[in-house]
Each structure stands twice: as C-alpha cells, then as structure tokens.
Amino acid sequence: MEKKWWHGKTAYQIYPKSFYDSNGDGIGDIPGIISKLDYLKELGADILWLSPVYVSPMADQGYDIADYYGIDPRFGTMEDMDRLLEEARKRDMYILMDLVVNHCSDEHEWFRKACEDPDGPFGEYFYLRRAGENWEKELPCNWRSYFGGPVWNRLPETDRIYLHVFHKKQPDLNWENPGLRDEIYKMINWWLDKGLAGFRIDAIINIKKPLPLTSYPADREDGLCSMDTVLAHAEGIGEFLGEMRDRAFAPHDAFTVGEVFNDKEGELEDFIGENGYFSSMFDFRETLEGKSEEGWYASRKPTPDEYKRCCFESQRRSEGIGYLSNIIENHDEPRGVSHYLPREAQNETGKKLLATMYFCLKGLPFIYQGQELGMENIEFRSIDDVDDVNTLDEYQVALKAGLSEEEALKAVNQYSRDNARTPFQWNSEENAGFTTGTPWLRVNPNYTEINAEEEMGRQDSVWNYYRKLSALRKDPAYRETLVYGRTEPVLEEVSGIMAYFRRGEGQTILVIGNFTGEPRQVELPELEKGRKRLLLDNDLLWEKEKKEAAAVPCPAYKDGKLWLKPFQAQVIEL
Ligand code: GLC
Ligand code: CA
C-alpha cells in the first residue's frame, strides 16, 4: 500500500454544539474549539473532524445546510473558522469539515428558488414530481425516510412534491443534474483552497437513486420500504463519486473519509483502493450488529463475541485493499462503552479494554469527543429530555408496536443519538464546565466523576490510557507494525477472548483482551518463543507499569500460557 501522511495519525471527531461554549449561550462554538486545541494536542489528536458548522436551521443539528459558504452565527464567524485553521496549522493539526451534499436545507436559496419556479433551473436541483389534491394517497414511490414516514412532502405553494430521504427539512439534491454537481465541486474547492485538509462525507451512498423512482415490497405495516432496499437497487454511484474525486479532492490531495453504509459486495476497492473515491471510509460493521429492521425497540446490543467477529470481518475484507477508519462511537451512535461492554465491565478497566481492542486494529483510529474520558450513555427522565429527531421517531415506532411509554423510553434510550451529544464533561463544576449558561442539552449527571480535569490529573485514568495508545501507535519502534502490519486473528473460536497479531516486518505484536468477568488462561505457542515485552496493560498501575514495562519480560507467561484477569487487556511485543 502506498504510504500516506495520514495513516499514522490519530483522528478526533468534534461535535461543536456540545464541545465547549465560549460565550455562555449554552451552545458550543468555534472559539471554544480553538481554546481547547492544546487539550487535543496533549491527548495526541492530529486530525480533527468537525460536525457541521455551516448556516443551518438545525432541524438535524446542522446536517441541514442553508448556506455552504457561511458559518452559523451560533458557532461563530468565518474569521473564527479562519483562525481555527491557522491555530491548527501552528500545532501540526489538520481540520476536516463535514461534507453534506446528499441534501441541503429547505431554507437554502436553491430550494426557495425551486419553490418560486418549479419549472425553472432550480427545480432541477431537486427531485420534484407533480401532485394532485390527493397526493398523500398517490405517492410516486413507497420509500420510508430514515427519520420515519414517506420520503415525500408538498413543495410549498406549488402543485409539486419533493423527495427527502432524511427529515422533511432536508430535501434531496438531484445529482443527475450536472449543473448541481458543478456547484458542489465549486464549493468543495473553495473550502479546500482555504486550507482544509479534507472532509468527512455524509450519507453519501444516498446520492444515487434507482431511476425511475418506483415502489418496492413493503417491510412494515406502514406499507413503506426501507432505504436499505432502495439503495440495493441503485446502480452507478461510481460515476458521481469518481467525478467528485477528480474535480475536487484529487487536485488538492485532500483526505476524505466516507460515511458509507450499504456498499455492495466487491465495491470496497472502488471506494478506498488505489485511486479510490475516498481516502478511507468508516467501518460500521459492528454498529449494525443486533439492529432490527423493526426499529430500535426490537434491537439488541452485540455480545463481545459478535463484536470481535465484526471487527475481524472488516479487517479481513480490507486487507490489501484499503485503509478503513475505526470507531467505537460517533454522534449517531450510543456511547461505545455503554453499547459494547457487558454490564460488569462498565468501569475504567472495561473502558480501557475496549479502547485497546479497537485502537490497535489496522486502520485510522477516530476518537469521538468524550470517548477519551469514558463518557457513558445518559438516562432520559422523560421523552422531553430528547432533542434528536431520529429518537423521537423511534419512540413513536415503539409505541405503535405496543410498548408502554416507559418501555418505549427505555428502549430508545439504548440507541438514542443524544447519548453521544450531551455536553463534553470538562470538570466537576456546574454544567461540567461546558458553559456558564444553560446547556442546550442536559449534561450527564455523572460529570462529577467522569471529567477531563480529574482524569488528566490521574495517571491511571481512561484519558491517560488513550494518550498512551495514541503515543504507542506513533512510537518509531512500533509504528510500522501498528500502522501497516497485517492483522491476524488468533484464538478466534475462544469465546470471551479477543486476540490478534499485528505482523510487521520482523516484528509481531499481540493484542489480547478478556471480555469476561472470570480470570482466563489462554495458550499461544508464539508466547514460548523469544523475548516478550509488555507495551501496554489496562491492569497495571502507572508507577508499577513504568518500572515493569522497561524491558522486563511479562510475568504472566509460562510455557506458552498467558493468564488474564477479568477484563484485562495487553499489548505485547513478541
Ligand atoms: C449522517 C449524519 C447524521 C445525519 C444524516 C443526515 O448519517 O451522521 O447525523 O442525521 O447523515 O445528514
Ligand atoms: Ca456559544
């Protein structure tokens, strides 16, 4: 694989609205991010992806953009953005923005012009269809929007309807129109010229619709079919993505990471292979495990063995093809520690275990804000605590399926996107030090225990463990192996144990973790050979670790056997 500047970096996702509020209005902002760059640097983050900060009515928290060239005043000004780019550059950090081009906001000028003149040029920017009085009963197709209900809505004050696969305030852009594509590439180039390192690319698989728009078999009682079914019928997305690469990303050598669900068998190479559409894409395999087509209420958490299988599947399918980006959570997912860890491992040891297992996989590790503290899901007191449109819809789905209000709340609480969107927990002061005003979303009450200030001051904290993981991956002695070495799963059939080798040139590193509450002994012939050096252990206390890690062989091996305590994780050079 051709080496790229970003392969050995640590990436970090900022959800600006909840990161740090600099002016007391309860909303995080760009000056707030600037003031925390040193914090991020200290952690080891190099590449920062900002969820959208463009002008937006916030129907979907900024993923509904009304002006691609403007910063929403809630987040600051264009001068602030320029300053952020400048301050990041000074620290050798790279900024990615979110590229949301499957849809815009219904408050975007393009949409307003389409309403004024649906037959004019801007009508062609969207998917419009003629509609009579009875349009709700005669929809052009029966697709279900991701946030519930049909994908059609009335184009205000016209005899047309428009398509929206997300919220009704997010009309889909018509990528079949070359004029629209020109506008998008122009905008991307404008941002890259400003000095962005690249983009995270939102919901991109949705840009190619199967045409003509038709209905597919219904999969729920609402008579609608899921977008998964729809996308399985779409062919030819490569023409758009290849063009976007050639006309926008490639000339700038931009780093791009795609939010790609629903890619088809064998397509990985086109997406992230040599001259792929993107530099990388997220591995979402484990986020899908346990999800039911019926909705969140019928979904269940993956078991540790399922988690392991998903990770290994992704490692296998990407080996020799491209470089995936690895996560345990993001702004659309529950907190990873609450989702993937068994109940008895919901503590600092367990959090470090999960961190070790995903961070050492081959691929670019992304940390989502607060993950480095071990932030957890929040408990909703009532549905009024919920802001997220997706959660509000899933709550209704659960009620319709017959759950009581209490059951429905509990069910959606597990998966709600708001779990990850609660304000960042900076310290144990009021509002977790996030704002001096009233936070836009309730702070998780556990901030008195889980917060950056406390953890940065404590050597054996989750925060310091993340810092060490990032430093280890960049350590010249191990970098080649941890960044480029092949992943070779071992002990795959052993339930409750997740283990893999990273094989570099003349170097092998074992990453192993015990996901059970029992001490476990495993046998690995490789442990008999040669000198062993413990690189990281979630069980050792700092002082002891410093002494022992030096060059002392690991005490827990004998005759090819290794003892692991409950939820212990180790990284060992063999
Ligand atoms: C992506 C975003 C999500 C958003 C959706 C629509 O999945 O991550 O937050 O709601 O796209 O833009
Ligand atoms: Ca603010």
Coordinates of C-alpha atoms and ligand atoms in Angstrom, one line a residue:
M1 CA 0.0 0.0 0.0
E2 CA 1.2 3.4 -0.9
K3 CA 2.0 5.3 2.3
K4 CA 0.1 8.5 3.1
W5 CA 0.7 11.3 5.6
W6 CA -2.5 10.5 7.5
H7 CA -2.0 6.7 8.0
G8 CA -0.1 7.1 11.3
K9 CA -2.2 9.9 12.7
T10 CA -4.9 9.9 15.4
A11 CA -8.2 11.4 14.3
Y12 CA -10.8 13.0 16.6
Q13 CA -14.4 14.0 16.0
I14 CA -15.7 17.2 17.5
Y15 CA -19.4 17.7 17.8
P16 CA -19.1 21.5 18.0
K17 CA -22.5 22.2 19.6
S18 CA -21.5 20.1 22.6
F19 CA -17.8 20.6 22.9
Y20 CA -17.1 23.9 24.6
D21 CA -19.2 27.1 24.8
S22 CA -17.0 30.2 24.9
N23 CA -19.7 32.9 25.3
G24 CA -22.3 31.4 27.7
D25 CA -25.2 30.9 25.3
G26 CA -25.3 27.2 26.1
I27 CA -24.0 26.2 22.6
G28 CA -20.5 25.1 21.9
D29 CA -18.7 27.2 19.3
I30 CA -15.6 27.6 17.2
P31 CA -13.8 29.9 19.6
G32 CA -14.5 27.2 22.2
I33 CA -12.7 24.6 19.9
I34 CA -9.8 26.9 19.4
S35 CA -9.4 27.3 23.2
K36 CA -9.2 23.5 23.5
L37 CA -6.7 22.8 20.8
D38 CA -3.9 22.3 23.3
Y39 CA -6.0 19.9 25.2
L40 CA -6.5 17.8 22.0
K41 CA -2.8 18.1 21.1
E42 CA -1.9 16.7 24.5
L43 CA -4.2 13.8 24.0
G44 CA -2.4 13.0 20.7
A45 CA -5.1 14.0 18.3
D46 CA -3.9 15.3 14.9
I47 CA -6.8 15.2 12.5
L48 CA -9.9 17.0 13.7
W49 CA -13.3 16.3 12.0
L50 CA -15.9 19.0 12.9
S51 CA -19.5 18.0 12.5
P52 CA -21.3 20.7 10.5
V53 CA -20.9 24.4 11.5
Y54 CA -22.4 25.9 8.3
V55 CA -25.5 28.1 8.4
S56 CA -28.4 25.9 9.4
P57 CA -31.9 26.0 10.9
M58 CA -30.7 22.9 12.9
A59 CA -33.6 20.6 12.1
D60 CA -31.0 17.9 12.1
Q61 CA -28.3 19.6 14.1
G62 CA -26.5 21.3 11.2
Y63 CA -26.9 18.3 8.8
D64 CA -29.4 20.6 7.1
I65 CA -27.4 23.3 5.5
A66 CA -28.8 26.6 4.3
D67 CA -25.6 28.2 3.2
Y68 CA -22.5 26.1 2.4
Y69 CA -20.3 29.2 2.3
G70 CA -21.3 30.6 5.7
I71 CA -20.7 29.7 9.4
D72 CA -23.8 29.6 11.5
P73 CA -23.7 32.6 13.9
R74 CA -24.4 30.1 16.8
F75 CA -20.9 28.7 16.1
G76 CA -19.1 31.9 15.3
T77 CA -17.9 33.7 12.2
M78 CA -15.8 33.0 9.1
E79 CA -13.0 34.8 10.9
D80 CA -13.2 32.3 13.7
M81 CA -13.1 29.5 11.2
D82 CA -10.0 31.0 9.6
R83 CA -8.4 31.4 13.0
L84 CA -9.1 27.8 13.8
L85 CA -7.4 26.7 10.5
E86 CA -4.4 28.9 11.4
E87 CA -4.2 27.8 15.0
A88 CA -4.4 24.1 14.0
R89 CA -1.7 24.6 11.4
K90 CA 0.6 26.1 14.0
R91 CA 0.2 22.9 16.0
D92 CA 0.6 20.5 13.1
M93 CA -3.1 19.6 13.3
Y94 CA -5.5 19.1 10.4
I95 CA -9.1 20.2 10.1
L96 CA -11.8 18.2 8.3
M97 CA -15.2 19.6 7.8
D98 CA -18.4 17.6 7.2
L99 CA -19.5 17.5 3.6
V100 CA -23.3 17.2 3.5
V101 CA -24.3 17.1 -0.1
N102 CA -27.0 14.4 -0.4
H103 CA -29.4 17.1 0.7
C104 CA -29.5 20.7 1.8
S105 CA -31.9 22.6 4.0
D106 CA -35.3 23.6 2.8
E107 CA -34.1 27.1 3.8
H108 CA -31.3 27.0 1.2
E109 CA -31.6 29.5 -1.6
W110 CA -31.8 26.7 -4.2
F111 CA -34.9 25.3 -2.6
R112 CA -36.5 28.7 -2.2
K113 CA -36.0 29.3 -5.9
A114 CA -37.3 25.9 -6.7
C115 CA -40.5 26.8 -4.8
E116 CA -40.8 30.0 -6.7
D117 CA -40.4 28.4 -10.1
P118 CA -40.5 24.6 -10.0
D119 CA -40.1 24.5 -13.8
G120 CA -37.1 26.8 -13.7
P121 CA -33.4 25.7 -13.4
F122 CA -33.6 25.3 -9.6
G123 CA -36.5 22.8 -9.9
E124 CA -33.9 20.6 -11.5
Y125 CA -31.8 20.7 -8.3
F126 CA -34.3 18.5 -6.5
Y127 CA -36.5 15.5 -7.1
L128 CA -39.8 17.1 -7.8
R129 CA -43.0 15.4 -9.0
R130 CA -46.4 16.7 -9.9
A131 CA -49.1 16.1 -7.3
G132 CA -52.8 16.5 -7.2
E133 CA -55.1 17.2 -4.3
N134 CA -54.8 13.6 -3.2
W135 CA -51.1 13.4 -3.4
E136 CA -50.7 11.7 0.0
K137 CA -52.6 8.7 -1.3
E138 CA -50.8 8.6 -4.7
L139 CA -47.1 8.8 -3.8
P140 CA -44.6 8.2 -6.7
C141 CA -42.9 5.5 -4.6
N142 CA -43.2 4.0 -1.2
W143 CA -39.8 4.6 0.3
R144 CA -39.6 5.2 4.1
S145 CA -37.5 8.1 5.2
Y146 CA -34.7 7.4 7.7
F147 CA -36.5 9.6 10.2
G148 CA -39.9 8.0 9.7
G149 CA -42.8 8.4 7.3
P150 CA -42.8 8.6 3.5
V151 CA -40.0 10.5 1.7
W152 CA -42.4 12.9 0.0
N153 CA -43.7 16.3 1.1
R154 CA -45.5 19.1 -0.5
L155 CA -43.4 21.8 -2.2
P156 CA -44.9 24.9 -0.6
E157 CA -47.3 26.8 -2.6
T158 CA -46.9 24.7 -5.7
D159 CA -48.6 21.6 -7.3
R160 CA -45.4 19.6 -6.7
I161 CA -44.0 17.4 -4.1
Y162 CA -40.3 16.8 -3.3
L163 CA -38.2 13.9 -2.1
H164 CA -36.4 13.8 1.2
V165 CA -34.8 10.6 2.4
F166 CA -34.0 12.2 5.8
H167 CA -36.1 14.9 7.5
K168 CA -38.6 16.9 5.5
K169 CA -36.4 19.9 6.1
Q170 CA -33.6 18.1 4.2
P171 CA -34.7 17.9 0.5
D172 CA -32.5 15.6 -1.5
L173 CA -30.3 17.2 -4.2
N174 CA -30.6 15.8 -7.7
W175 CA -27.1 14.6 -8.5
E176 CA -28.3 13.6 -12.0
N177 CA -28.2 17.3 -12.8
P178 CA -24.6 18.3 -14.0
G179 CA -25.3 21.9 -13.0
L180 CA -25.9 20.9 -9.4
R181 CA -22.7 18.8 -9.4
D182 CA -20.7 21.8 -10.7
E183 CA -22.0 23.9 -7.8
I184 CA -21.0 21.2 -5.3
Y185 CA -17.4 20.8 -6.7
K186 CA -17.0 24.6 -6.8
M187 CA -17.9 24.7 -3.1
I188 CA -15.6 21.9 -2.2
N189 CA -12.7 23.6 -4.0
W190 CA -13.5 26.8 -2.3
W191 CA -13.1 25.2 1.1
L192 CA -10.0 23.3 0.2
D193 CA -8.4 26.4 -1.1
K194 CA -8.9 27.9 2.3
G195 CA -6.7 25.3 3.8
L196 CA -8.9 22.5 5.0
A197 CA -7.2 19.1 5.0
G198 CA -10.3 17.4 3.7
F199 CA -13.8 16.2 4.6
R200 CA -15.8 13.6 6.3
I201 CA -18.5 12.8 3.7
D202 CA -22.0 12.5 5.0
A203 CA -24.6 9.9 3.9
I204 CA -23.0 9.7 0.5
I205 CA -24.5 6.4 -0.7
N206 CA -27.9 8.1 -0.9
I207 CA -26.9 10.4 -3.8
K208 CA -27.6 7.7 -6.4
K209 CA -31.3 6.9 -6.6
P210 CA -32.6 3.9 -8.6
L211 CA -34.4 5.5 -11.5
P212 CA -37.2 5.7 -12.4
L213 CA -38.4 6.1 -8.8
T214 CA -40.6 3.0 -8.1
S215 CA -42.0 1.2 -5.2
Y216 CA -40.6 -2.0 -3.6
P217 CA -42.3 -4.6 -1.4
A218 CA -43.3 -3.1 1.9
D219 CA -41.5 -4.3 5.0
R220 CA -43.6 -2.9 7.8
E221 CA -47.3 -2.3 8.3
D222 CA -47.0 1.3 7.2
G223 CA -46.8 0.0 3.6
L224 CA -43.3 1.5 3.1
C225 CA -40.0 0.0 2.3
S226 CA -36.7 0.8 3.9
M227 CA -33.9 2.8 2.3
D228 CA -31.7 -0.2 2.5
T229 CA -33.9 -1.9 0.0
V230 CA -34.0 1.1 -2.2
L231 CA -30.2 1.5 -2.2
A232 CA -29.7 -2.1 -3.1
H233 CA -31.3 -1.3 -6.4
A234 CA -29.3 1.8 -7.2
E235 CA -26.5 1.3 -9.8
G236 CA -23.8 3.6 -11.0
I237 CA -22.9 5.8 -8.0
G238 CA -19.2 5.5 -9.1
E239 CA -19.7 7.9 -11.9
F240 CA -20.6 10.7 -9.5
L241 CA -18.0 9.7 -6.9
G242 CA -15.2 9.4 -9.4
E243 CA -16.1 12.8 -10.9
M244 CA -16.1 14.4 -7.4
R245 CA -12.7 12.8 -6.7
D246 CA -11.2 14.0 -10.0
R247 CA -12.7 17.5 -9.9
A248 CA -12.5 18.3 -6.2
F249 CA -10.5 16.0 -4.0
A250 CA -7.6 14.9 -6.1
P251 CA -6.3 18.3 -7.2
H252 CA -5.9 19.2 -3.6
D253 CA -4.7 15.8 -2.4
A254 CA -7.5 16.1 0.2
F255 CA -8.0 13.5 2.9
T256 CA -11.6 12.1 2.7
V257 CA -13.4 9.7 4.9
G258 CA -16.8 8.5 3.7
E259 CA -19.8 7.6 5.8
V260 CA -20.5 4.6 3.7
F261 CA -23.3 2.1 4.6
N262 CA -24.8 -0.1 2.0
D263 CA -21.7 -0.5 -0.3
K264 CA -22.1 -3.6 -2.4
E265 CA -20.1 -6.8 -2.4
G266 CA -16.8 -6.2 -4.1
E267 CA -17.1 -2.4 -4.2
L268 CA -14.6 -1.7 -1.4
E269 CA -11.7 -1.4 -3.8
D270 CA -13.6 1.2 -5.9
F271 CA -14.2 3.2 -2.7
I272 CA -10.9 3.1 -0.9
G273 CA -8.5 1.1 -3.1
E274 CA -5.7 2.8 -5.0
N275 CA -7.3 5.8 -6.7
G276 CA -10.5 5.1 -4.8
Y277 CA -13.2 7.6 -4.5
F278 CA -12.2 8.3 -0.9
S279 CA -9.0 8.0 1.2
S280 CA -10.8 6.0 3.8
M281 CA -14.3 5.0 5.0
F282 CA -15.7 4.2 8.4
D283 CA -16.0 0.6 9.4
F284 CA -19.7 0.4 10.6
R285 CA -20.0 -3.4 10.7
E286 CA -20.2 -3.6 14.5
T287 CA -22.6 -0.7 14.8
L288 CA -25.1 -2.7 12.6
E289 CA -24.9 -5.9 14.7
G290 CA -28.0 -6.6 16.7
K291 CA -30.0 -3.9 14.9
S292 CA -33.5 -5.0 13.9
E293 CA -35.4 -3.9 10.8
E294 CA -38.4 -3.3 13.0
G295 CA -36.7 -0.4 14.8
W296 CA -34.6 0.3 17.8
Y297 CA -37.2 -1.1 20.2
A298 CA -36.6 -4.6 18.7
S299 CA -32.8 -4.2 18.6
R300 CA -30.3 -5.6 21.0
K301 CA -26.7 -5.0 21.9
P302 CA -24.0 -7.1 20.3
T303 CA -22.2 -9.6 22.5
P304 CA -18.4 -9.4 22.9
D305 CA -18.1 -12.4 20.5
E306 CA -20.2 -10.7 17.9
Y307 CA -18.2 -7.5 18.3
K308 CA -15.0 -9.5 17.8
R309 CA -16.4 -11.2 14.7
C310 CA -17.4 -7.9 13.1
C311 CA -14.0 -6.3 13.7
F312 CA -12.3 -9.3 12.2
E313 CA -14.6 -9.4 9.2
S314 CA -13.8 -5.8 8.4
Q315 CA -10.1 -6.4 8.9
R316 CA -10.1 -9.3 6.5
R317 CA -12.1 -7.7 3.8
S318 CA -10.0 -4.5 3.8
E319 CA -6.6 -6.2 3.9
G320 CA -4.6 -5.5 0.8
I321 CA -7.4 -3.3 -0.5
G322 CA -7.6 -0.1 1.6
Y323 CA -7.4 1.6 4.9
L324 CA -10.6 1.7 7.0
S325 CA -11.3 4.2 9.8
N326 CA -12.1 2.6 13.1
I327 CA -14.5 3.9 15.7
I328 CA -16.4 2.7 18.8
E329 CA -19.0 5.6 18.6
N330 CA -19.9 8.8 16.9
H331 CA -22.6 11.5 17.1
D332 CA -25.1 9.0 15.6
E333 CA -24.4 6.1 17.9
P334 CA -24.8 5.3 21.6
R335 CA -21.6 5.6 23.7
G336 CA -19.3 2.7 22.8
V337 CA -18.6 1.7 26.4
S338 CA -22.4 1.5 27.2
H339 CA -23.1 -0.4 24.0
Y340 CA -20.3 -3.0 23.6
L341 CA -19.2 -3.7 27.1
P342 CA -21.0 -6.2 29.4
R343 CA -22.6 -4.6 32.4
E344 CA -20.0 -5.7 34.8
A345 CA -17.3 -4.2 32.6
Q346 CA -18.8 -0.7 32.7
N347 CA -15.8 0.7 34.6
E348 CA -12.4 2.1 33.8
T349 CA -10.8 -1.3 33.3
G350 CA -13.5 -2.3 30.8
K351 CA -13.3 1.0 29.0
K352 CA -9.6 0.6 28.5
L353 CA -10.1 -2.9 27.3
L354 CA -12.5 -1.7 24.5
A355 CA -10.1 1.1 23.7
T356 CA -7.2 -1.3 23.3
M357 CA -9.1 -3.7 21.1
Y358 CA -10.3 -1.2 18.5
F359 CA -7.4 1.3 18.6
C360 CA -4.8 -1.3 17.7
L361 CA -6.7 -2.7 14.7
K362 CA -5.3 -1.8 11.3
G363 CA -6.9 1.4 10.2
L364 CA -7.1 5.0 11.2
P365 CA -8.4 5.3 14.8
F366 CA -11.0 8.0 15.4
I367 CA -11.8 9.1 18.9
Y368 CA -15.2 10.8 19.4
Q369 CA -15.3 13.6 21.8
G370 CA -15.7 12.4 25.4
Q371 CA -14.8 8.9 24.5
E372 CA -11.3 9.5 25.8
L373 CA -12.9 10.1 29.2
G374 CA -15.1 7.0 29.1
M375 CA -18.3 9.1 28.8
E376 CA -21.4 7.0 29.0
N377 CA -25.0 7.0 27.8
I378 CA -27.3 9.3 29.6
E379 CA -30.5 8.2 31.2
F380 CA -33.6 10.0 29.9
R381 CA -36.1 11.1 32.6
S382 CA -38.8 11.6 30.1
I383 CA -39.2 11.9 26.3
D384 CA -39.0 15.7 26.9
D385 CA -35.3 15.2 27.5
V386 CA -34.9 14.1 23.9
D387 CA -33.9 16.5 21.2
D388 CA -32.9 14.2 18.3
V389 CA -35.4 13.8 15.5
N390 CA -34.4 10.2 15.0
T391 CA -35.0 9.2 18.6
L392 CA -38.4 11.0 18.6
D393 CA -39.4 8.9 15.6
E394 CA -38.2 5.6 17.0
Y395 CA -40.1 6.4 20.2
Q396 CA -43.3 6.6 18.1
V397 CA -42.4 3.3 16.3
A398 CA -42.0 1.6 19.7
L399 CA -45.4 2.9 20.9
K400 CA -47.1 1.8 17.7
A401 CA -45.6 -1.7 18.2
G402 CA -47.4 -1.8 21.6
L403 CA -44.8 -0.8 24.1
S404 CA -45.8 1.3 27.0
E405 CA -44.4 4.8 27.3
E406 CA -42.0 3.7 29.9
E407 CA -40.8 0.7 27.9
A408 CA -40.5 2.7 24.7
L409 CA -38.4 5.4 26.5
K410 CA -36.1 2.7 27.9
A411 CA -35.8 1.0 24.5
V412 CA -34.9 4.2 22.6
N413 CA -32.6 5.3 25.4
Q414 CA -30.2 2.5 24.4
Y415 CA -29.7 3.7 20.9
S416 CA -30.5 7.4 21.0
R417 CA -28.2 9.7 19.2
D418 CA -28.5 12.1 22.1
N419 CA -26.4 9.8 24.2
A420 CA -23.3 11.0 22.4
R421 CA -24.5 14.5 22.1
T422 CA -24.6 15.6 25.7
P423 CA -22.1 18.3 26.6
F424 CA -18.5 17.4 27.0
Q425 CA -17.5 16.9 30.6
W426 CA -14.6 19.3 31.3
N427 CA -14.7 19.4 35.1
S428 CA -16.8 18.9 38.1
E429 CA -18.2 22.5 38.2
E430 CA -21.7 23.5 37.2
N431 CA -22.7 22.2 33.8
A432 CA -19.5 20.1 33.7
G433 CA -17.6 23.3 32.9
F434 CA -19.1 23.2 29.4
T435 CA -21.0 26.5 29.6
T436 CA -21.7 29.3 32.1
G437 CA -25.2 29.5 30.7
T438 CA -27.9 26.9 30.2
P439 CA -26.7 23.9 28.1
W440 CA -28.8 23.2 25.0
L441 CA -28.9 19.6 26.0
R442 CA -28.9 18.1 29.5
V443 CA -25.5 17.3 30.9
N444 CA -25.0 13.8 32.0
P445 CA -25.2 13.9 35.8
N446 CA -22.1 11.6 36.1
Y447 CA -19.8 14.5 35.2
T448 CA -18.8 14.9 38.9
E449 CA -17.0 11.6 38.5
I450 CA -16.2 11.5 34.8
N451 CA -14.5 14.6 33.6
A452 CA -11.3 15.8 31.9
E453 CA -9.8 17.7 34.7
E454 CA -9.9 14.8 37.1
E455 CA -8.7 12.3 34.6
M456 CA -5.8 14.4 33.2
G457 CA -4.5 14.7 36.8
R458 CA -4.6 10.9 37.4
Q459 CA -2.1 8.6 35.8
D460 CA -4.3 5.5 35.6
S461 CA -7.3 7.3 34.1
V462 CA -9.1 6.4 30.9
W463 CA -7.8 9.7 29.4
N464 CA -4.2 8.8 30.1
Y465 CA -4.7 5.4 28.7
Y466 CA -6.0 6.9 25.4
R467 CA -3.0 9.2 25.4
K468 CA -0.7 6.2 25.7
L469 CA -2.5 4.2 23.0
S470 CA -2.0 7.1 20.6
A471 CA 1.6 7.5 21.6
L472 CA 2.3 3.8 21.2
R473 CA 0.9 3.8 17.7
K474 CA 3.3 6.7 16.8
D475 CA 6.3 5.3 18.6
P476 CA 9.0 4.8 15.9
A477 CA 9.8 1.4 17.4
Y478 CA 6.3 0.1 16.8
R479 CA 4.8 2.4 14.3
E480 CA 5.4 0.4 11.1
T481 CA 3.8 -2.7 12.6
L482 CA 0.8 -0.9 14.3
V483 CA 0.1 1.2 11.3
Y484 CA 0.8 -1.1 8.4
G485 CA 1.2 -4.6 9.8
R486 CA -1.3 -7.3 8.7
T487 CA -4.0 -8.2 11.3
E488 CA -4.1 -11.9 12.0
P489 CA -6.9 -13.0 14.3
V490 CA -5.9 -15.7 16.8
L491 CA -7.9 -17.8 19.3
E492 CA -10.9 -16.9 17.2
E493 CA -13.0 -19.7 18.5
V494 CA -12.3 -19.0 22.1
S495 CA -15.4 -17.2 23.5
G496 CA -14.9 -14.1 25.6
I497 CA -11.3 -13.6 24.4
M498 CA -10.5 -11.2 21.5
A499 CA -6.9 -11.5 20.3
Y500 CA -4.9 -10.7 17.2
F501 CA -1.4 -10.3 16.0
R502 CA -0.2 -7.3 14.1
R503 CA 2.5 -8.7 11.8
G504 CA 5.2 -6.2 10.7
E505 CA 8.5 -6.8 9.1
G506 CA 10.4 -8.8 11.6
Q507 CA 8.1 -7.8 14.3
T508 CA 4.9 -9.2 15.8
I509 CA 2.6 -7.5 18.3
L510 CA -0.1 -9.4 20.2
V511 CA -3.2 -7.5 21.2
I512 CA -5.3 -9.5 23.6
G513 CA -8.3 -8.9 25.8
N514 CA -10.5 -10.8 28.2
F515 CA -14.1 -9.8 27.8
T516 CA -15.3 -12.0 30.7
G517 CA -15.6 -11.4 34.4
E518 CA -13.5 -14.6 35.0
P519 CA -9.8 -15.0 35.1
R520 CA -8.8 -16.8 31.9
Q521 CA -5.8 -18.7 30.8
V522 CA -5.0 -18.9 27.1
E523 CA -2.4 -21.0 25.2
L524 CA -0.4 -19.5 22.4
P525 CA 2.6 -21.3 21.1
E526 CA 4.0 -18.0 20.0
L527 CA 4.5 -17.0 23.6
E528 CA 7.1 -19.6 24.1
K529 CA 9.5 -18.1 21.5
G530 CA 11.7 -15.2 22.1
R531 CA 11.7 -12.2 24.3
K532 CA 8.4 -10.6 25.2
R533 CA 7.9 -7.1 26.1
L534 CA 4.7 -5.6 27.6
L535 CA 3.8 -2.4 25.7
L536 CA 0.5 -1.7 27.4
D537 CA -1.7 -3.2 30.0
N538 CA -5.0 -1.9 31.3
D539 CA -4.5 -3.5 34.7
L540 CA -1.1 -2.1 35.7
L541 CA -0.9 1.0 37.8
W542 CA 1.2 3.7 36.4
E543 CA 4.2 3.6 38.7
K544 CA 4.5 -0.1 38.6
E545 CA 4.0 0.0 34.8
K546 CA 6.8 2.4 34.3
K547 CA 9.2 0.1 36.1
E548 CA 8.0 -3.1 34.6
A549 CA 7.4 -2.1 31.0
A550 CA 11.0 -1.1 30.5
A551 CA 12.4 -4.4 29.3
V552 CA 11.3 -6.9 31.9
P553 CA 9.7 -10.0 30.4
C554 CA 6.0 -10.3 31.3
P555 CA 5.5 -12.2 34.5
A556 CA 2.2 -13.7 33.4
Y557 CA 3.6 -16.1 30.7
K558 CA 4.8 -19.5 31.3
D559 CA 5.2 -22.3 28.8
G560 CA 3.2 -20.6 26.1
K561 CA 0.4 -19.9 28.6
L562 CA -0.9 -16.5 29.5
W563 CA -3.1 -15.5 32.4
L564 CA -5.6 -12.7 32.0
K565 CA -7.5 -11.2 34.8
P566 CA -11.2 -10.3 34.3
F567 CA -11.4 -7.6 31.5
Q568 CA -7.7 -7.4 31.3
A569 CA -6.1 -6.2 28.0
Q570 CA -2.5 -6.4 27.0
V571 CA -0.4 -5.3 24.1
I572 CA 2.7 -7.4 23.8
E573 CA 5.7 -7.4 21.5
L574 CA 6.6 -11.0 20.8
Ligands
GLC1 C1 -25.4 11.2 8.6 C2 -25.1 12.0 9.8 C3 -26.4 12.2 10.6 C4 -27.4 12.9 9.8 C5 -27.6 12.2 8.5 C6 -28.3 13.2 7.5 O1 -25.8 9.9 8.9 O2 -24.1 11.5 10.5 O3 -26.1 12.8 11.9 O4 -28.6 12.9 10.5 O5 -26.4 11.9 7.8 O6 -27.5 14.2 7.2
CA2 CA -21.6 29.6 22.4

